Coordinates of C-alpha atoms and ligand atoms in Angstrom, one line a residue:
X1 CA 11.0 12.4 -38.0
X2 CA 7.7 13.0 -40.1
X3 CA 6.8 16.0 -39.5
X4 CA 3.2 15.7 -39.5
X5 CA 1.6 16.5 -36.2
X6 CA -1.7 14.6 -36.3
X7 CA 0.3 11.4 -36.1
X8 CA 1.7 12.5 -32.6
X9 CA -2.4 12.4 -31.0
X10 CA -1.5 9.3 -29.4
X11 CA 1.1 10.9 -26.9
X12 CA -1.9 12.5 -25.0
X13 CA -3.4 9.1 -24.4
X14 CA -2.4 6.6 -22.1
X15 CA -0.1 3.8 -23.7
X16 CA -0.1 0.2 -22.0
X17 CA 2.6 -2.0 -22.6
X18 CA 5.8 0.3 -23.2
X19 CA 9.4 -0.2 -21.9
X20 CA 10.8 2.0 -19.0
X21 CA 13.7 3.1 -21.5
X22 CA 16.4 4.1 -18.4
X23 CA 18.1 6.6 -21.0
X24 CA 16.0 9.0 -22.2
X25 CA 18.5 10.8 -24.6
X26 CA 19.6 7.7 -26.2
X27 CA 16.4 6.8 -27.0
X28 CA 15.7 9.7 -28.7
X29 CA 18.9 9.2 -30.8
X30 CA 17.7 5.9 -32.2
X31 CA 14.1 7.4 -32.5
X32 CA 15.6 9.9 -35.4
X33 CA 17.9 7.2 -36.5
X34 CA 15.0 4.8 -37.1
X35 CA 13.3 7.9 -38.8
X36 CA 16.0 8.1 -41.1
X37 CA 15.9 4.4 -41.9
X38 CA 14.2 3.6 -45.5
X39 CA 10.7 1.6 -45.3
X40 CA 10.7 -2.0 -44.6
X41 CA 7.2 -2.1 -47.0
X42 CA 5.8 0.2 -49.4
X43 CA 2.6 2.4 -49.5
X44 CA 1.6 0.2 -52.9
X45 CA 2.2 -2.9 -51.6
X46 CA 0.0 -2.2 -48.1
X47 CA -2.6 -1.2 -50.8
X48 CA -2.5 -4.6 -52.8
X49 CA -2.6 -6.6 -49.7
X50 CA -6.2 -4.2 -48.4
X51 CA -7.3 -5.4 -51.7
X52 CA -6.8 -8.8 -51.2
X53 CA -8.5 -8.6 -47.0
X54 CA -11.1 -6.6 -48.8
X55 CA -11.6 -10.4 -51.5
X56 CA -11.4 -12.4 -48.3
X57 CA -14.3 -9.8 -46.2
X58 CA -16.4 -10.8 -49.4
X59 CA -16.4 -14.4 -48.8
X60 CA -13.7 -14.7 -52.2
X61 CA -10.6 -15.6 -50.3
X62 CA -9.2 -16.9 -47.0
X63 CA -6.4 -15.7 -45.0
X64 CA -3.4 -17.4 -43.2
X65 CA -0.9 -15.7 -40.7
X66 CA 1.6 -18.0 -39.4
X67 CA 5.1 -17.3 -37.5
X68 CA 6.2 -17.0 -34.2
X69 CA 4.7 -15.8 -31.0
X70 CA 8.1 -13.6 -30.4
X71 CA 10.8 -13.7 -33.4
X72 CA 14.2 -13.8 -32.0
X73 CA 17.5 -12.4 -33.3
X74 CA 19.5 -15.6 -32.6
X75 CA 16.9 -17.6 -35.1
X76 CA 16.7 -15.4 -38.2
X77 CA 18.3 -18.0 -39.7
X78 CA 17.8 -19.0 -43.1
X79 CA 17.1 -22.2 -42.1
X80 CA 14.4 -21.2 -39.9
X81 CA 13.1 -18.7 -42.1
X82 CA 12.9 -20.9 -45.1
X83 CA 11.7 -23.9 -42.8
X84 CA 8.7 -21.2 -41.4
X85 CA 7.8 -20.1 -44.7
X86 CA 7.4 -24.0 -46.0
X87 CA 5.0 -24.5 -43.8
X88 CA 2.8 -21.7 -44.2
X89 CA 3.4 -22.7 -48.4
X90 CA 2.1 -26.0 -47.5
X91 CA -0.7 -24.7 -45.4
X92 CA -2.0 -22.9 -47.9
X93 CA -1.1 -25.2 -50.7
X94 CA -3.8 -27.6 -49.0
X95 CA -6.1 -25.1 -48.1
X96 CA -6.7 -23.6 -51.3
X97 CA -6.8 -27.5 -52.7
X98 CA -9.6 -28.4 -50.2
X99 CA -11.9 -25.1 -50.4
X100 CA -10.6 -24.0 -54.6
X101 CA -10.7 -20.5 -52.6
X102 CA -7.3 -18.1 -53.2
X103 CA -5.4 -18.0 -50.2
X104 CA -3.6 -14.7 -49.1
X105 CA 0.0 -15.4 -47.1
X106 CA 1.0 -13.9 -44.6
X107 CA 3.7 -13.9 -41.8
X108 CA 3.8 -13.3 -38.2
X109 CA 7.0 -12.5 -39.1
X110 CA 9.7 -9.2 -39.6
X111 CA 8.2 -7.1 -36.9
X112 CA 7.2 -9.5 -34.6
X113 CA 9.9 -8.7 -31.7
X114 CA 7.8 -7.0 -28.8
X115 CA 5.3 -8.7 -26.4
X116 CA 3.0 -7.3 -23.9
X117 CA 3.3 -8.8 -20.8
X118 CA 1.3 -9.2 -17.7
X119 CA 3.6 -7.8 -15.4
X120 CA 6.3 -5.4 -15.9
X121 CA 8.8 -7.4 -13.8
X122 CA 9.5 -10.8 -12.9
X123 CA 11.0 -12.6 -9.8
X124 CA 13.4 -15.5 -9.5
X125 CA 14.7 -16.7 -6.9
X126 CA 14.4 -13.0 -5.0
X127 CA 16.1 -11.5 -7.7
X128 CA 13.7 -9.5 -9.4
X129 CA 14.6 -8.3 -12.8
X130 CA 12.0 -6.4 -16.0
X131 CA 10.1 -8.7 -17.4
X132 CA 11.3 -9.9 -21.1
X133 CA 9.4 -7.7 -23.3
X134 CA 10.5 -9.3 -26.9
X135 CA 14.2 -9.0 -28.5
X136 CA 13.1 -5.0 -29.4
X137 CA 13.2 -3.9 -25.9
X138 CA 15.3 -6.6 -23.9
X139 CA 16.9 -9.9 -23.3
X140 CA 15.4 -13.3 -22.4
X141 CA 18.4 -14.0 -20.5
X142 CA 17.6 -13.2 -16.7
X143 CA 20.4 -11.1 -15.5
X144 CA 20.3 -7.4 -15.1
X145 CA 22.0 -6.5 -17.6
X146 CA 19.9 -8.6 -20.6
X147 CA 17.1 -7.3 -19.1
X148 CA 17.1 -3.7 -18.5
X149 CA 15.3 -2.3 -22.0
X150 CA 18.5 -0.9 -24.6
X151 CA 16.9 1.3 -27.3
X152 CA 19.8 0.1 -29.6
X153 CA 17.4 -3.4 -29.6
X154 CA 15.1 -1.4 -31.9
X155 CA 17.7 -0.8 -34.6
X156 CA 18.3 -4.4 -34.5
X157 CA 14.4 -5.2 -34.7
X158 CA 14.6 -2.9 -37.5
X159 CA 17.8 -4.5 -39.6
X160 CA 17.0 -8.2 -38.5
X161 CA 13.4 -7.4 -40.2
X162 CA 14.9 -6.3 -43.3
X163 CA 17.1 -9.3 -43.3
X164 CA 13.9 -11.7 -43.1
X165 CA 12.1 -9.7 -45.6
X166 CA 14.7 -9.9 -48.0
X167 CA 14.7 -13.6 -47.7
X168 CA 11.1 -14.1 -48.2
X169 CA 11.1 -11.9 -51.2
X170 CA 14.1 -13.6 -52.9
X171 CA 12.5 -16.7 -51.8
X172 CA 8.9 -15.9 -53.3
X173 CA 10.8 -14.4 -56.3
X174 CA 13.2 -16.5 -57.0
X175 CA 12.2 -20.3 -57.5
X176 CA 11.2 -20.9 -54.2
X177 CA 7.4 -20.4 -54.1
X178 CA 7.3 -22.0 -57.6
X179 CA 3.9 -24.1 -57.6
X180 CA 6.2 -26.8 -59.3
X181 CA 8.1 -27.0 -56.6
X182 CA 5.1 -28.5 -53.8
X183 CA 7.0 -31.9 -53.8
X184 CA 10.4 -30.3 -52.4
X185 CA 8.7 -28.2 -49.9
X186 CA 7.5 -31.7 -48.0
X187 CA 11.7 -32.8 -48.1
X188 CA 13.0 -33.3 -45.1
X189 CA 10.5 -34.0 -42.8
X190 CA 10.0 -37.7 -41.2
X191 CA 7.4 -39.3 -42.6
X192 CA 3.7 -39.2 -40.7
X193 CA -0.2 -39.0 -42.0
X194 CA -0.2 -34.9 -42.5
X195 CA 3.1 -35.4 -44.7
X196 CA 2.1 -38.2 -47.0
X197 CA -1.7 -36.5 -47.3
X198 CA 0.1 -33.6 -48.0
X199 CA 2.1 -35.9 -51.3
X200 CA -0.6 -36.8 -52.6
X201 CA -2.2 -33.0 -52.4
X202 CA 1.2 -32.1 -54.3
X203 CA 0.8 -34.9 -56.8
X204 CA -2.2 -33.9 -58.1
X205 CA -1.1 -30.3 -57.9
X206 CA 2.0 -31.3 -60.0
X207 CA -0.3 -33.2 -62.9
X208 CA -2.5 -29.8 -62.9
X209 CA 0.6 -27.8 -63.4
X210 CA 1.9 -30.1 -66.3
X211 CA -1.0 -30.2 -67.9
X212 CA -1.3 -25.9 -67.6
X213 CA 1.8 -26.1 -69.2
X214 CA 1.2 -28.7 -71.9
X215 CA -1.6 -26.0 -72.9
X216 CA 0.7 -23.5 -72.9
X217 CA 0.0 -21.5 -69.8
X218 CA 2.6 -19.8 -68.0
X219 CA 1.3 -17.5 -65.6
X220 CA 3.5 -15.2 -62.9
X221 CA 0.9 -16.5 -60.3
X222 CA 2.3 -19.9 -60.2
X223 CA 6.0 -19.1 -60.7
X224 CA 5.9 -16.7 -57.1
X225 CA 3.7 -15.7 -54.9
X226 CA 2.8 -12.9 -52.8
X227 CA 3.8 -13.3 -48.9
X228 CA 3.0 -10.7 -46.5
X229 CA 4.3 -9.7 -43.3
X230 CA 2.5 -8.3 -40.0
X231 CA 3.2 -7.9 -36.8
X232 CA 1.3 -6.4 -33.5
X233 CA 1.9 -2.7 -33.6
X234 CA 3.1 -2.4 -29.4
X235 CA 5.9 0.1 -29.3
X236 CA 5.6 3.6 -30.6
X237 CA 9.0 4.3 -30.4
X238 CA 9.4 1.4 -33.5
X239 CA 5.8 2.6 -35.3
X240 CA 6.2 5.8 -35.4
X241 CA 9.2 6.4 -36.4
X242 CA 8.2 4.0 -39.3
X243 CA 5.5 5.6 -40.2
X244 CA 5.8 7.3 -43.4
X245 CA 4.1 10.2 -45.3
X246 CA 3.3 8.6 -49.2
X247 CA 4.7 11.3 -51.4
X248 CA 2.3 10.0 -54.1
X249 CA -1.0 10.6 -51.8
X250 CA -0.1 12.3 -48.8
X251 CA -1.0 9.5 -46.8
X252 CA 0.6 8.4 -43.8
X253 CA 1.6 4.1 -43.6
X254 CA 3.2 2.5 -41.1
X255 CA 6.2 1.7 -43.0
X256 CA 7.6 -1.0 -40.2
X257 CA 4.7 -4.3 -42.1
X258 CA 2.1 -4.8 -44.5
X259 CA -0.6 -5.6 -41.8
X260 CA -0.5 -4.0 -38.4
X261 CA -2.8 -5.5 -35.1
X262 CA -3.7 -4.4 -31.9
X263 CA -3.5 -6.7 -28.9
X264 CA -6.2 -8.1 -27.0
X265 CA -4.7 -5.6 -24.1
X266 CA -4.2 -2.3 -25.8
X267 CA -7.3 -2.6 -28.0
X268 CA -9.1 -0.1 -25.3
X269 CA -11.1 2.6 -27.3
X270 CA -9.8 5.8 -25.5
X271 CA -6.2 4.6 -25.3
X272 CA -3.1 5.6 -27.2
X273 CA -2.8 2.3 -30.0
X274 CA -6.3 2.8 -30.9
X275 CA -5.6 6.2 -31.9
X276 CA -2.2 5.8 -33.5
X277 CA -3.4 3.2 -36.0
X278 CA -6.2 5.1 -36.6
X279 CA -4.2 7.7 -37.9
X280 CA -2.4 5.1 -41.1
X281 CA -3.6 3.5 -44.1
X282 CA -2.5 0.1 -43.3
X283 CA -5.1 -3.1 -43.2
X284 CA -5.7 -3.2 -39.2
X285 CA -6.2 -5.9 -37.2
X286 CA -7.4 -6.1 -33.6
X287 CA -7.6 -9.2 -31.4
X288 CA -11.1 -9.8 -30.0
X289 CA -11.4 -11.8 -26.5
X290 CA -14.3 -13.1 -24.6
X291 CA -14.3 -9.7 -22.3
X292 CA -15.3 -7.8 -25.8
X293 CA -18.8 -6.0 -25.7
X294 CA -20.5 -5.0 -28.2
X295 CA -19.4 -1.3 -27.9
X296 CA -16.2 -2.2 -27.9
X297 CA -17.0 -3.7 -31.7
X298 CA -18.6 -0.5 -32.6
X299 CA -16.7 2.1 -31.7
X300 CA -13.5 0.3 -32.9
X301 CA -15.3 0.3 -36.0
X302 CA -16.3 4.1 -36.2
X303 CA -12.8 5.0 -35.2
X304 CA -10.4 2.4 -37.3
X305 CA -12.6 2.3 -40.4
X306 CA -14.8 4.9 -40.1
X307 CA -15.5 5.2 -44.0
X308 CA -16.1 1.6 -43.9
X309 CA -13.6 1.0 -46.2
X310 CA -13.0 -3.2 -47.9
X311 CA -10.1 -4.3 -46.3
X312 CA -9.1 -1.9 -43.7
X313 CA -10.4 -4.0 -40.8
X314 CA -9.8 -6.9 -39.6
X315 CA -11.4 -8.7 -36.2
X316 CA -9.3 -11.7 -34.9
X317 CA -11.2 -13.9 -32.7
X318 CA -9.0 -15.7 -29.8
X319 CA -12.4 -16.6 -27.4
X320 CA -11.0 -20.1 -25.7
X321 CA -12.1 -23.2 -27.4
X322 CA -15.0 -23.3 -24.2
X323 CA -16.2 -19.6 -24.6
X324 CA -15.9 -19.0 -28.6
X325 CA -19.7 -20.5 -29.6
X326 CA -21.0 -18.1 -26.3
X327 CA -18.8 -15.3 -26.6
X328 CA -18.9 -14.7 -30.2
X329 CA -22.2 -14.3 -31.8
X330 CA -23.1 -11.5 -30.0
X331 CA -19.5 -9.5 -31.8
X332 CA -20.1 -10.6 -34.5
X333 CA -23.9 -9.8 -34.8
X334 CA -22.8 -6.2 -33.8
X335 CA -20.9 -6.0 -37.3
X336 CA -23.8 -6.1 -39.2
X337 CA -25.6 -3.5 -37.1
X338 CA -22.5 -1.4 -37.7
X339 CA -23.4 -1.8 -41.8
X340 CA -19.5 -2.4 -41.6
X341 CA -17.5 -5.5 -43.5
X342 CA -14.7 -6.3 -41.5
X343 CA -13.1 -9.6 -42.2
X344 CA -13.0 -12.1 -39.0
X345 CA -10.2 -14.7 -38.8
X346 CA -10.1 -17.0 -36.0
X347 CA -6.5 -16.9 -33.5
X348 CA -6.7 -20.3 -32.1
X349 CA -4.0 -20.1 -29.7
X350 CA -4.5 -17.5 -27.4
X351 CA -7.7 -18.2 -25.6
X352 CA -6.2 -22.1 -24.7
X353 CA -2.9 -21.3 -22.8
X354 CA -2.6 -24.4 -20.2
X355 CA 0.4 -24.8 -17.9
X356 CA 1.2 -28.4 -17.6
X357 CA 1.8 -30.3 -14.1
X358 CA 5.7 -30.3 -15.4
X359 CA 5.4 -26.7 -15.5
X360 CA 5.1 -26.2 -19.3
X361 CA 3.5 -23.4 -20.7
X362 CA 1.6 -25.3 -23.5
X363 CA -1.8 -25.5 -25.2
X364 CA -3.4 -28.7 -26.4
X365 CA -3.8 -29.3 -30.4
X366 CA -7.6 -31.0 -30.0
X367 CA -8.4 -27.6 -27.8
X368 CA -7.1 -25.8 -31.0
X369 CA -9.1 -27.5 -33.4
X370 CA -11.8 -27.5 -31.1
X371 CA -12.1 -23.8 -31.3
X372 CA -11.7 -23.6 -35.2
X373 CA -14.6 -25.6 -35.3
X374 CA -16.6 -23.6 -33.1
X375 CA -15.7 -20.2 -35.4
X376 CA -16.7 -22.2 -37.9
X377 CA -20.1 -23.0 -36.1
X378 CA -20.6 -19.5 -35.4
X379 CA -20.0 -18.0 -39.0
X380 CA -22.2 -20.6 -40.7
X381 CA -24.9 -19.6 -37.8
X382 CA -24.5 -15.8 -38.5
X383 CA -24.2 -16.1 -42.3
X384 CA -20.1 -14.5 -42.2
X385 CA -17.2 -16.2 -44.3
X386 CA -14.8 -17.4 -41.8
X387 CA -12.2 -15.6 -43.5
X388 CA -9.0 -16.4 -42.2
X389 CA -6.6 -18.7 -39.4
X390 CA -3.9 -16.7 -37.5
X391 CA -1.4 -18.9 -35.7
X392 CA 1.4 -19.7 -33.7
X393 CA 3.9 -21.9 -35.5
X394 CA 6.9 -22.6 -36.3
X395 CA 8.4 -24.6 -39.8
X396 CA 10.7 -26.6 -36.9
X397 CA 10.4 -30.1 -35.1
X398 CA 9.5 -28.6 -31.7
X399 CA 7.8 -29.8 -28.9
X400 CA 5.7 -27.1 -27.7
X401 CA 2.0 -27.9 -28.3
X402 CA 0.6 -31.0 -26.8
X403 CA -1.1 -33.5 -29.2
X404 CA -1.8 -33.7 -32.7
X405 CA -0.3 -36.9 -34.9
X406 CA 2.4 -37.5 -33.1
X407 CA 0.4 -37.8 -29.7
X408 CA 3.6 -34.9 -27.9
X409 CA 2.5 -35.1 -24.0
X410 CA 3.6 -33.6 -21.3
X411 CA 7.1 -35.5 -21.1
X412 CA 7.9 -34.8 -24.5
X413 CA 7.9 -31.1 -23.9
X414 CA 11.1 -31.3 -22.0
X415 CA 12.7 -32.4 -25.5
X416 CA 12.6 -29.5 -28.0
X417 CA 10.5 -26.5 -26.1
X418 CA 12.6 -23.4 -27.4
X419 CA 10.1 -20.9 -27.6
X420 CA 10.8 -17.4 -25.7
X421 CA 7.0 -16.3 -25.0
X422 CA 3.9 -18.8 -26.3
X423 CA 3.8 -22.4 -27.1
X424 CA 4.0 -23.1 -31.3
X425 CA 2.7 -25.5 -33.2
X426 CA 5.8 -27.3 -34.9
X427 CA 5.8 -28.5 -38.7
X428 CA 3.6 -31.4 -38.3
X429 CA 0.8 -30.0 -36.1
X430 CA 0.5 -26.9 -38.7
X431 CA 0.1 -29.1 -41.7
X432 CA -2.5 -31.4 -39.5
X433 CA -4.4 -28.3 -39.0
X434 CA -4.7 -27.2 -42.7
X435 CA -6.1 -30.1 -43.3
X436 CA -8.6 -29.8 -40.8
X437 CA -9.6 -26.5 -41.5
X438 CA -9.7 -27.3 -45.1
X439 CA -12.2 -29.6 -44.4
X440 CA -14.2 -26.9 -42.3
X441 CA -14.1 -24.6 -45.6
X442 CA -15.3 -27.7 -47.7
X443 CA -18.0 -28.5 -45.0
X444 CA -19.0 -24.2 -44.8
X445 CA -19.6 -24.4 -48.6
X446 CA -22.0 -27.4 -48.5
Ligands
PEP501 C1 0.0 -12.6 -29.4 O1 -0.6 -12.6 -30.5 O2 1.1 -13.1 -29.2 C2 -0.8 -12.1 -28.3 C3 -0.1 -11.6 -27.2 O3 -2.1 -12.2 -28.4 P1 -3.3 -11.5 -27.7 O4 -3.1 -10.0 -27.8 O5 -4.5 -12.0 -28.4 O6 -3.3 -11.9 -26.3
CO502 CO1 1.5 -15.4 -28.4

């Protein structure tokens, strides 16, 4: 384990959201083991990517997270990687088209195995079992044995990360994320309005890239791209063990993803995520709901960036498409007051959870959009770039989201819902929101 002692503050603080490991010994085992492991990202790479937050903060680029709510062993597929990584490529393919602004890619992805929960068990039937805390920890499966938390889950966290990470960078590398290549990203998916908007995007895309070429450009940029990777930093016995003294600064990173954010439940100021992350060089991110005050901005400010430095922070909004144009202002006000730059992004998803009379856990697509347009509202009011869109989605044809092109309701939920924790937007719906939020940016620049 890194030796150094500072990082270990956190252990004196209360810390929400952690497993009752039943065997403490073992645990300990795959703590060192995971200590031993090489890092999943690299010190210069976290640096590059606080570079880039630090562009979007100014107002000179935008920001795009997609992936799932809870990655899952069983679907680090290729397929499914490659098919999640396409539809962020198309994403931001037509966002940078629409708004001319460089767009920085990044996953919810390779790290994104452990989920706070609102209650630490669940009951079925009179059995009650611990609740499923994300493949790290435990099984979705309700029996006894799936569920009870097996620390061996965070060596598989770790490998299954390193799996998807060396996918996306052969694919970004190797051909995949080739600008030339826009056309074959849209294969495969049935024809709708996003799809063929999206061909004639990649047309013109296609004529600007011959033409580059016809002058004889032949840039790195458009032969592979740069895809990042982040995940909410929940467990400590996954972080720190991942965390990582630079032997070229001294400085400690959280090895385990580029970007690192703290959930809208274990943001508190005095408790024990606050001041691990406080403690690493890593871009931070920290979701902001409508119970935020105003101190709660500032003092996560003074403690997470305290030398106010481009890029380290991050503030993703996730307000509720009804509360986002009351609730927000008054945050984001406080930023200014704070003479700190922290990028905001807006997390559609978590402020619209429905469940639907069939039982669904769902959220609507207009309620979505609705709240995009509302961060949008409050940025222009308050004179902040709306840097950034996290979200929930998947490169699949599920049916988890009601709404959008296709008109999914609630019957149509019962067909492809295959999501462990939160409801995803499927490939369709993600593409039909880049090109709505495109047309925000274009709007925002008027
Ligand atoms: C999530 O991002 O899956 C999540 C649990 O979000 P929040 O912390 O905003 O509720
Ligand atoms: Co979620």
């Amino acid at each position: 384990m890194n030796e150094n002692t500072e990082l270990d503050s956190y252990q004196k603080l209360e810390a929400k959201q952690q497993p009752n490991w039943p065997d403490q010994a073992h645990l300990a085992q795959v703590r060192n083991t995971l200590s031993n492991l090489p890092p999943l990202v690299f010190a210069g790479e976290v640096d590059n990517f606080k570079s880039k937050i630090a562009e979007a903060a100014a107002g000179r680029a935008f920001l795009l997270q997609g992936g799932d709510c809870a990655e899952t062993f069983v679907d680090a597929t290729a397929d499914r990687i490659r098919n999640r990584i396409k539809t962020v490529l198309q994403m931001a393919v037509v966002l940078m088209y629409g708004s001319s602004l460089p767009v920085i890619k990044m996953g919810r992805m390779a790290g994104q195995f452990a989920k706070p929960r609102s209650n630490d068990t669940e009951t079925r039937e009179g059995v009650t079992l611990p609740a499923y805390r994300g493949d790290a920890v435990n099984g979705f499966e309700f029996t006894e044995d799936s569920r009870v938390p097996n620390p061996d889950r965070l060596l598989q966290a770790y490998n299954t990360s390193a799996s998807t990470l060396n996918l996306i960078r052969a694919f970004n590398s190797g051909g995949f994320a080739d600008l030339r290549a826009v056309h074959e990203w849209n294969k495969g998916f049935m024809d709708n309005p996003a799809n063929a908007n999206y061909e004639e995007i990649a047309s013109d895309v296609d004529r600007a890239m011959k033409f580059m070429e016809a002058c004889g450009v032949d840039s790195a940029e458009l032969r592979t791209t740069e895809f990042y990777v982040g995940h909410e930093g929940l467990l400590f016995d996954y972080e720190r063990p991942m965390t990582r003294t630079d032997s070229r600064t001294g400085k400690s990173y959280d090895t385990s993803g580029h970007f690192i954010w703290i959930g809208e439940r274990t943001r508190d100021i005095d408790g024990a995520h606050v001041e691990f992350l406080s403690k690493v060089e890593n871009p931070i991110g920290v979701k902001i709901g409508p119970t935020a005050t105003k101190d709660d901005i500032l003092s996560l400010i003074d403690k997470l960036d305290p030398k106010r430095e481009p890029g380290k922070l991050t503030f993703i909004s996730r307000m509720g498409a009804t509360k986002i144009r009351d609730e927000l202002p008054r945050l984001m006000e406080a930023t200014n007051e704070a003479d700190a730059l922290p990028l905001w992004i807006t997390d559609p998803m978590h402020g619209n959870g429905i469940t639907t009379a069939n039982g669904f856990k769902s959220r609507r697509f207009d309620d979505v959009m609705e709240e995009v347009k509302g961060f949008f509202e409050v940025c222009r009011a308050l004179g902040v770039h709306p840097g950034g869109l996290h979200v929930e989605l998947t490169g699949d044809d599920v049916t988890e989201c009601l709404g959008g092109s296709d008109h999914i309701d609630e019957t149509d939920l019962e067909q492809r819902y295959e999501t462990v924790v939160d409801p995803r937007l499927n490939h369709k719906q993600s593409l039909e929101m880049a090109f709505l939020v495109a047309e925000e940016l274009v709007n925002f620049k008027r």
